[in-house]
């Protein structure tokens, strides 16, 4: 690890994946019942942050894979089909993953917050779904405000109310759309 960065340095993406699998394997094999409530809670919070970071990483790789049509080398017609055939996930899981791949380009603020573990995957998805309802010129600023509000401690219901205000304001500025 670098003294100036909390991000470990790896020789390759493969090496980083091996380390991630090893760390998660350790946690999966741990006897959670032997840990204190505080330790269990800390692990659960950490796993949610890890899931958010994994979502951001997958979105980045999948966006690049899709843009380069990497799936066609295996005779698949889409990234979703490739995910189903080559990674053994269901259609619903592949749809969820490809949706995040698409969001990587349209919601970079939310994906960055996921990568930093600042919002959970489900909250990030909700923010993206909400701001997708706005005219395009308001989306990035709205993503920024909602991510910042989530970081400040607003709950999902409060974020939803904040979005409703944003939506009303945006709609009033563009009444004929």
PDB file of C-alpha atoms in Angstrom:
ATOM      1  CA  UNK A   1       0.000   0.000   0.000  1.00  0.00           C
ATOM      2  CA  UNK A   2       1.185   3.479  -0.825  1.00  0.00           C
ATOM      3  CA  UNK A   3       1.721   5.901   2.052  1.00  0.00           C
ATOM      4  CA  UNK A   4      -0.376   8.501   0.231  1.00  0.00           C
ATOM      5  CA  UNK A   5      -3.241   6.233  -0.757  1.00  0.00           C
ATOM      6  CA  UNK A   6      -5.507   3.766   1.010  1.00  0.00           C
ATOM      7  CA  UNK A   7      -5.913   1.830  -2.248  1.00  0.00           C
ATOM      8  CA  UNK A   8      -3.600  -1.197  -2.376  1.00  0.00           C
ATOM      9  CA  UNK A   9      -1.441  -1.584  -5.482  1.00  0.00           C
ATOM     10  CA  UNK A  10      -1.700  -4.793  -7.465  1.00  0.00           C
ATOM     11  CA  UNK A  11       0.297  -6.109 -10.407  1.00  0.00           C
ATOM     12  CA  UNK A  12      -2.882  -6.880 -12.361  1.00  0.00           C
ATOM     13  CA  UNK A  13      -6.656  -6.961 -12.254  1.00  0.00           C
ATOM     14  CA  UNK A  14      -6.391 -10.757 -11.874  1.00  0.00           C
ATOM     15  CA  UNK A  15      -4.225 -10.382  -8.783  1.00  0.00           C
ATOM     16  CA  UNK A  16      -6.721  -7.911  -7.302  1.00  0.00           C
ATOM     17  CA  UNK A  17      -9.592 -10.337  -7.983  1.00  0.00           C
ATOM     18  CA  UNK A  18      -7.689 -13.172  -6.296  1.00  0.00           C
ATOM     19  CA  UNK A  19      -7.190 -11.008  -3.217  1.00  0.00           C
ATOM     20  CA  UNK A  20     -10.864  -9.972  -3.177  1.00  0.00           C
ATOM     21  CA  UNK A  21     -12.009 -13.599  -3.439  1.00  0.00           C
ATOM     22  CA  UNK A  22      -9.585 -14.626  -0.696  1.00  0.00           C
ATOM     23  CA  UNK A  23     -10.848 -11.887   1.620  1.00  0.00           C
ATOM     24  CA  UNK A  24     -14.493 -12.732   0.976  1.00  0.00           C
ATOM     25  CA  UNK A  25     -13.708 -16.449   1.336  1.00  0.00           C
ATOM     26  CA  UNK A  26     -12.225 -15.723   4.756  1.00  0.00           C
ATOM     27  CA  UNK A  27     -15.393 -13.899   5.805  1.00  0.00           C
ATOM     28  CA  UNK A  28     -17.650 -16.622   4.381  1.00  0.00           C
ATOM     29  CA  UNK A  29     -15.773 -19.257   6.387  1.00  0.00           C
ATOM     30  CA  UNK A  30     -15.681 -17.222   9.607  1.00  0.00           C
ATOM     31  CA  UNK A  31     -17.875 -18.353  12.465  1.00  0.00           C
ATOM     32  CA  UNK A  32     -20.043 -15.238  12.662  1.00  0.00           C
ATOM     33  CA  UNK A  33     -21.871 -16.600  15.716  1.00  0.00           C
ATOM     34  CA  UNK A  34     -18.613 -16.406  17.680  1.00  0.00           C
ATOM     35  CA  UNK A  35     -18.259 -12.685  17.013  1.00  0.00           C
ATOM     36  CA  UNK A  36     -19.760  -9.947  19.162  1.00  0.00           C
ATOM     37  CA  UNK A  37     -22.846  -8.076  17.995  1.00  0.00           C
ATOM     38  CA  UNK A  38     -20.619  -5.068  17.296  1.00  0.00           C
ATOM     39  CA  UNK A  39     -18.246  -7.132  15.168  1.00  0.00           C
ATOM     40  CA  UNK A  40     -21.163  -8.692  13.270  1.00  0.00           C
ATOM     41  CA  UNK A  41     -22.638  -5.223  12.655  1.00  0.00           C
ATOM     42  CA  UNK A  42     -19.268  -3.905  11.467  1.00  0.00           C
ATOM     43  CA  UNK A  43     -18.933  -6.836   9.059  1.00  0.00           C
ATOM     44  CA  UNK A  44     -22.437  -6.275   7.696  1.00  0.00           C
ATOM     45  CA  UNK A  45     -21.751  -2.561   7.127  1.00  0.00           C
ATOM     46  CA  UNK A  46     -18.431  -3.410   5.507  1.00  0.00           C
ATOM     47  CA  UNK A  47     -19.991  -6.017   3.259  1.00  0.00           C
ATOM     48  CA  UNK A  48     -22.552  -3.469   2.012  1.00  0.00           C
ATOM     49  CA  UNK A  49     -19.713  -1.070   1.210  1.00  0.00           C
ATOM     50  CA  UNK A  50     -17.861  -3.900  -0.509  1.00  0.00           C
ATOM     51  CA  UNK A  51     -20.979  -4.751  -2.525  1.00  0.00           C
ATOM     52  CA  UNK A  52     -21.307  -1.110  -3.606  1.00  0.00           C
ATOM     53  CA  UNK A  53     -17.646  -1.005  -4.628  1.00  0.00           C
ATOM     54  CA  UNK A  54     -18.008  -4.285  -6.526  1.00  0.00           C
ATOM     55  CA  UNK A  55     -21.045  -2.858  -8.341  1.00  0.00           C
ATOM     56  CA  UNK A  56     -19.011   0.182  -9.426  1.00  0.00           C
ATOM     57  CA  UNK A  57     -16.122  -2.004 -10.589  1.00  0.00           C
ATOM     58  CA  UNK A  58     -18.446  -4.330 -12.497  1.00  0.00           C
ATOM     59  CA  UNK A  59     -20.199  -1.336 -14.090  1.00  0.00           C
ATOM     60  CA  UNK A  60     -16.890   0.057 -15.298  1.00  0.00           C
ATOM     61  CA  UNK A  61     -15.664  -3.231 -16.749  1.00  0.00           C
ATOM     62  CA  UNK A  62     -19.048  -4.044 -18.266  1.00  0.00           C
ATOM     63  CA  UNK A  63     -19.352  -0.600 -19.884  1.00  0.00           C
ATOM     64  CA  UNK A  64     -15.945  -1.071 -21.531  1.00  0.00           C
ATOM     65  CA  UNK A  65     -16.713  -4.698 -22.482  1.00  0.00           C
ATOM     66  CA  UNK A  66     -20.011  -3.620 -24.037  1.00  0.00           C
ATOM     67  CA  UNK A  67     -18.520  -0.642 -25.881  1.00  0.00           C
ATOM     68  CA  UNK A  68     -15.841  -2.888 -27.381  1.00  0.00           C
ATOM     69  CA  UNK A  69     -18.385  -5.634 -28.096  1.00  0.00           C
ATOM     70  CA  UNK A  70     -16.202  -8.111 -26.229  1.00  0.00           C
ATOM     71  CA  UNK A  71     -19.146 -10.489 -26.055  1.00  0.00           C
ATOM     72  CA  UNK A  72     -19.044 -11.043 -29.836  1.00  0.00           C
ATOM     73  CA  UNK A  73     -15.751 -12.958 -29.556  1.00  0.00           C
ATOM     74  CA  UNK A  74     -17.777 -15.705 -27.857  1.00  0.00           C
ATOM     75  CA  UNK A  75     -20.554 -15.513 -30.472  1.00  0.00           C
ATOM     76  CA  UNK A  76     -22.978 -13.833 -28.067  1.00  0.00           C
ATOM     77  CA  UNK A  77     -25.222 -11.073 -29.362  1.00  0.00           C
ATOM     78  CA  UNK A  78     -25.156  -8.861 -26.265  1.00  0.00           C
ATOM     79  CA  UNK A  79     -23.377  -8.327 -22.981  1.00  0.00           C
ATOM     80  CA  UNK A  80     -26.476  -9.589 -21.156  1.00  0.00           C
ATOM     81  CA  UNK A  81     -26.462 -12.860 -23.115  1.00  0.00           C
ATOM     82  CA  UNK A  82     -22.714 -13.220 -22.573  1.00  0.00           C
ATOM     83  CA  UNK A  83     -23.130 -12.748 -18.819  1.00  0.00           C
ATOM     84  CA  UNK A  84     -25.819 -15.426 -18.715  1.00  0.00           C
ATOM     85  CA  UNK A  85     -23.843 -17.908 -20.823  1.00  0.00           C
ATOM     86  CA  UNK A  86     -20.317 -17.295 -19.581  1.00  0.00           C
ATOM     87  CA  UNK A  87     -20.775 -16.383 -15.913  1.00  0.00           C
ATOM     88  CA  UNK A  88     -23.748 -18.577 -15.051  1.00  0.00           C
ATOM     89  CA  UNK A  89     -26.072 -15.866 -13.792  1.00  0.00           C
ATOM     90  CA  UNK A  90     -29.799 -15.546 -14.360  1.00  0.00           C
ATOM     91  CA  UNK A  91     -31.450 -13.255 -16.877  1.00  0.00           C
ATOM     92  CA  UNK A  92     -32.573 -10.959 -14.045  1.00  0.00           C
ATOM     93  CA  UNK A  93     -29.055 -10.714 -12.604  1.00  0.00           C
ATOM     94  CA  UNK A  94     -27.608 -10.070 -16.073  1.00  0.00           C
ATOM     95  CA  UNK A  95     -30.198  -7.336 -16.637  1.00  0.00           C
ATOM     96  CA  UNK A  96     -29.256  -5.730 -13.326  1.00  0.00           C
ATOM     97  CA  UNK A  97     -25.555  -5.855 -14.158  1.00  0.00           C
ATOM     98  CA  UNK A  98     -26.020  -4.426 -17.654  1.00  0.00           C
ATOM     99  CA  UNK A  99     -28.204  -1.652 -16.237  1.00  0.00           C
ATOM    100  CA  UNK A 100     -25.262  -0.647 -14.023  1.00  0.00           C
ATOM    101  CA  UNK A 101     -22.978  -0.874 -17.048  1.00  0.00           C
ATOM    102  CA  UNK A 102     -25.238   1.619 -18.800  1.00  0.00           C
ATOM    103  CA  UNK A 103     -25.379   3.857 -15.725  1.00  0.00           C
ATOM    104  CA  UNK A 104     -21.577   4.068 -15.608  1.00  0.00           C
ATOM    105  CA  UNK A 105     -21.698   6.635 -18.387  1.00  0.00           C
ATOM    106  CA  UNK A 106     -24.883   8.449 -17.450  1.00  0.00           C
ATOM    107  CA  UNK A 107     -24.489   8.620 -13.659  1.00  0.00           C
ATOM    108  CA  UNK A 108     -20.744   8.969 -12.982  1.00  0.00           C
ATOM    109  CA  UNK A 109     -21.325  10.732  -9.653  1.00  0.00           C
ATOM    110  CA  UNK A 110     -23.407   7.843  -8.319  1.00  0.00           C
ATOM    111  CA  UNK A 111     -20.938   5.243  -9.600  1.00  0.00           C
ATOM    112  CA  UNK A 112     -18.085   7.157  -7.936  1.00  0.00           C
ATOM    113  CA  UNK A 113     -20.048   7.201  -4.658  1.00  0.00           C
ATOM    114  CA  UNK A 114     -20.547   3.429  -4.972  1.00  0.00           C
ATOM    115  CA  UNK A 115     -16.835   2.926  -5.628  1.00  0.00           C
ATOM    116  CA  UNK A 116     -16.026   4.901  -2.487  1.00  0.00           C
ATOM    117  CA  UNK A 117     -18.574   2.926  -0.452  1.00  0.00           C
ATOM    118  CA  UNK A 118     -20.495   6.135   0.287  1.00  0.00           C
ATOM    119  CA  UNK A 119     -23.890   4.804  -0.804  1.00  0.00           C
ATOM    120  CA  UNK A 120     -25.226   1.271  -1.044  1.00  0.00           C
ATOM    121  CA  UNK A 121     -26.007  -0.341  -4.371  1.00  0.00           C
ATOM    122  CA  UNK A 122     -29.753  -0.180  -3.704  1.00  0.00           C
ATOM    123  CA  UNK A 123     -29.688   3.507  -2.741  1.00  0.00           C
ATOM    124  CA  UNK A 124     -27.509   4.272  -5.751  1.00  0.00           C
ATOM    125  CA  UNK A 125     -29.989   2.462  -7.996  1.00  0.00           C
ATOM    126  CA  UNK A 126     -32.873   4.430  -6.469  1.00  0.00           C
ATOM    127  CA  UNK A 127     -31.068   7.733  -7.028  1.00  0.00           C
ATOM    128  CA  UNK A 128     -30.377   6.812 -10.669  1.00  0.00           C
ATOM    129  CA  UNK A 129     -33.972   5.718 -11.259  1.00  0.00           C
ATOM    130  CA  UNK A 130     -35.249   8.961  -9.773  1.00  0.00           C
ATOM    131  CA  UNK A 131     -32.953  11.300 -11.650  1.00  0.00           C
ATOM    132  CA  UNK A 132     -33.560   9.439 -14.923  1.00  0.00           C
ATOM    133  CA  UNK A 133     -37.065  10.982 -14.721  1.00  0.00           C
ATOM    134  CA  UNK A 134     -35.587  14.477 -14.929  1.00  0.00           C
ATOM    135  CA  UNK A 135     -34.721  16.366 -18.089  1.00  0.00           C
ATOM    136  CA  UNK A 136     -31.122  15.521 -18.988  1.00  0.00           C
ATOM    137  CA  UNK A 137     -29.708  18.932 -18.101  1.00  0.00           C
ATOM    138  CA  UNK A 138     -30.676  18.436 -14.427  1.00  0.00           C
ATOM    139  CA  UNK A 139     -29.479  14.863 -13.885  1.00  0.00           C
ATOM    140  CA  UNK A 140     -25.831  15.272 -12.910  1.00  0.00           C
ATOM    141  CA  UNK A 141     -26.487  18.144 -10.507  1.00  0.00           C
ATOM    142  CA  UNK A 142     -29.381  16.195  -8.990  1.00  0.00           C
ATOM    143  CA  UNK A 143     -27.201  13.087  -8.630  1.00  0.00           C
ATOM    144  CA  UNK A 144     -24.588  15.232  -6.855  1.00  0.00           C
ATOM    145  CA  UNK A 145     -27.131  16.745  -4.464  1.00  0.00           C
ATOM    146  CA  UNK A 146     -28.744  13.416  -3.628  1.00  0.00           C
ATOM    147  CA  UNK A 147     -25.411  11.648  -3.085  1.00  0.00           C
ATOM    148  CA  UNK A 148     -24.236  14.516  -0.882  1.00  0.00           C
ATOM    149  CA  UNK A 149     -27.508  14.424   1.080  1.00  0.00           C
ATOM    150  CA  UNK A 150     -27.175  10.654   1.564  1.00  0.00           C
ATOM    151  CA  UNK A 151     -23.628  11.194   2.813  1.00  0.00           C
ATOM    152  CA  UNK A 152     -24.919  13.799   5.251  1.00  0.00           C
ATOM    153  CA  UNK A 153     -27.201  11.190   6.782  1.00  0.00           C
ATOM    154  CA  UNK A 154     -30.564  11.648   5.067  1.00  0.00           C
ATOM    155  CA  UNK A 155     -32.573   8.455   4.952  1.00  0.00           C
ATOM    156  CA  UNK A 156     -34.183   7.040   1.839  1.00  0.00           C
ATOM    157  CA  UNK A 157     -37.588   8.582   2.626  1.00  0.00           C
ATOM    158  CA  UNK A 158     -35.973  12.017   3.026  1.00  0.00           C
ATOM    159  CA  UNK A 159     -34.001  11.535  -0.191  1.00  0.00           C
ATOM    160  CA  UNK A 160     -37.226  10.631  -1.953  1.00  0.00           C
ATOM    161  CA  UNK A 161     -38.886  13.801  -0.651  1.00  0.00           C
ATOM    162  CA  UNK A 162     -35.877  15.863  -1.758  1.00  0.00           C
ATOM    163  CA  UNK A 163     -36.088  14.308  -5.207  1.00  0.00           C
ATOM    164  CA  UNK A 164     -39.815  15.084  -5.364  1.00  0.00           C
ATOM    165  CA  UNK A 165     -38.965  18.757  -4.820  1.00  0.00           C
ATOM    166  CA  UNK A 166     -36.293  18.589  -7.540  1.00  0.00           C
ATOM    167  CA  UNK A 167     -38.761  16.938  -9.897  1.00  0.00           C
ATOM    168  CA  UNK A 168     -41.449  19.561  -9.282  1.00  0.00           C
ATOM    169  CA  UNK A 169     -38.969  22.393  -9.769  1.00  0.00           C
ATOM    170  CA  UNK A 170     -37.593  20.873 -12.978  1.00  0.00           C
ATOM    171  CA  UNK A 171     -41.090  20.230 -14.328  1.00  0.00           C
ATOM    172  CA  UNK A 172     -42.222  23.785 -13.556  1.00  0.00           C
ATOM    173  CA  UNK A 173     -39.281  25.136 -15.563  1.00  0.00           C
ATOM    174  CA  UNK A 174     -40.259  22.992 -18.561  1.00  0.00           C
ATOM    175  CA  UNK A 175     -44.087  22.955 -18.421  1.00  0.00           C
ATOM    176  CA  UNK A 176     -44.735  21.884 -22.010  1.00  0.00           C
ATOM    177  CA  UNK A 177     -42.554  18.768 -21.926  1.00  0.00           C
TER     178      UNK A 177
END
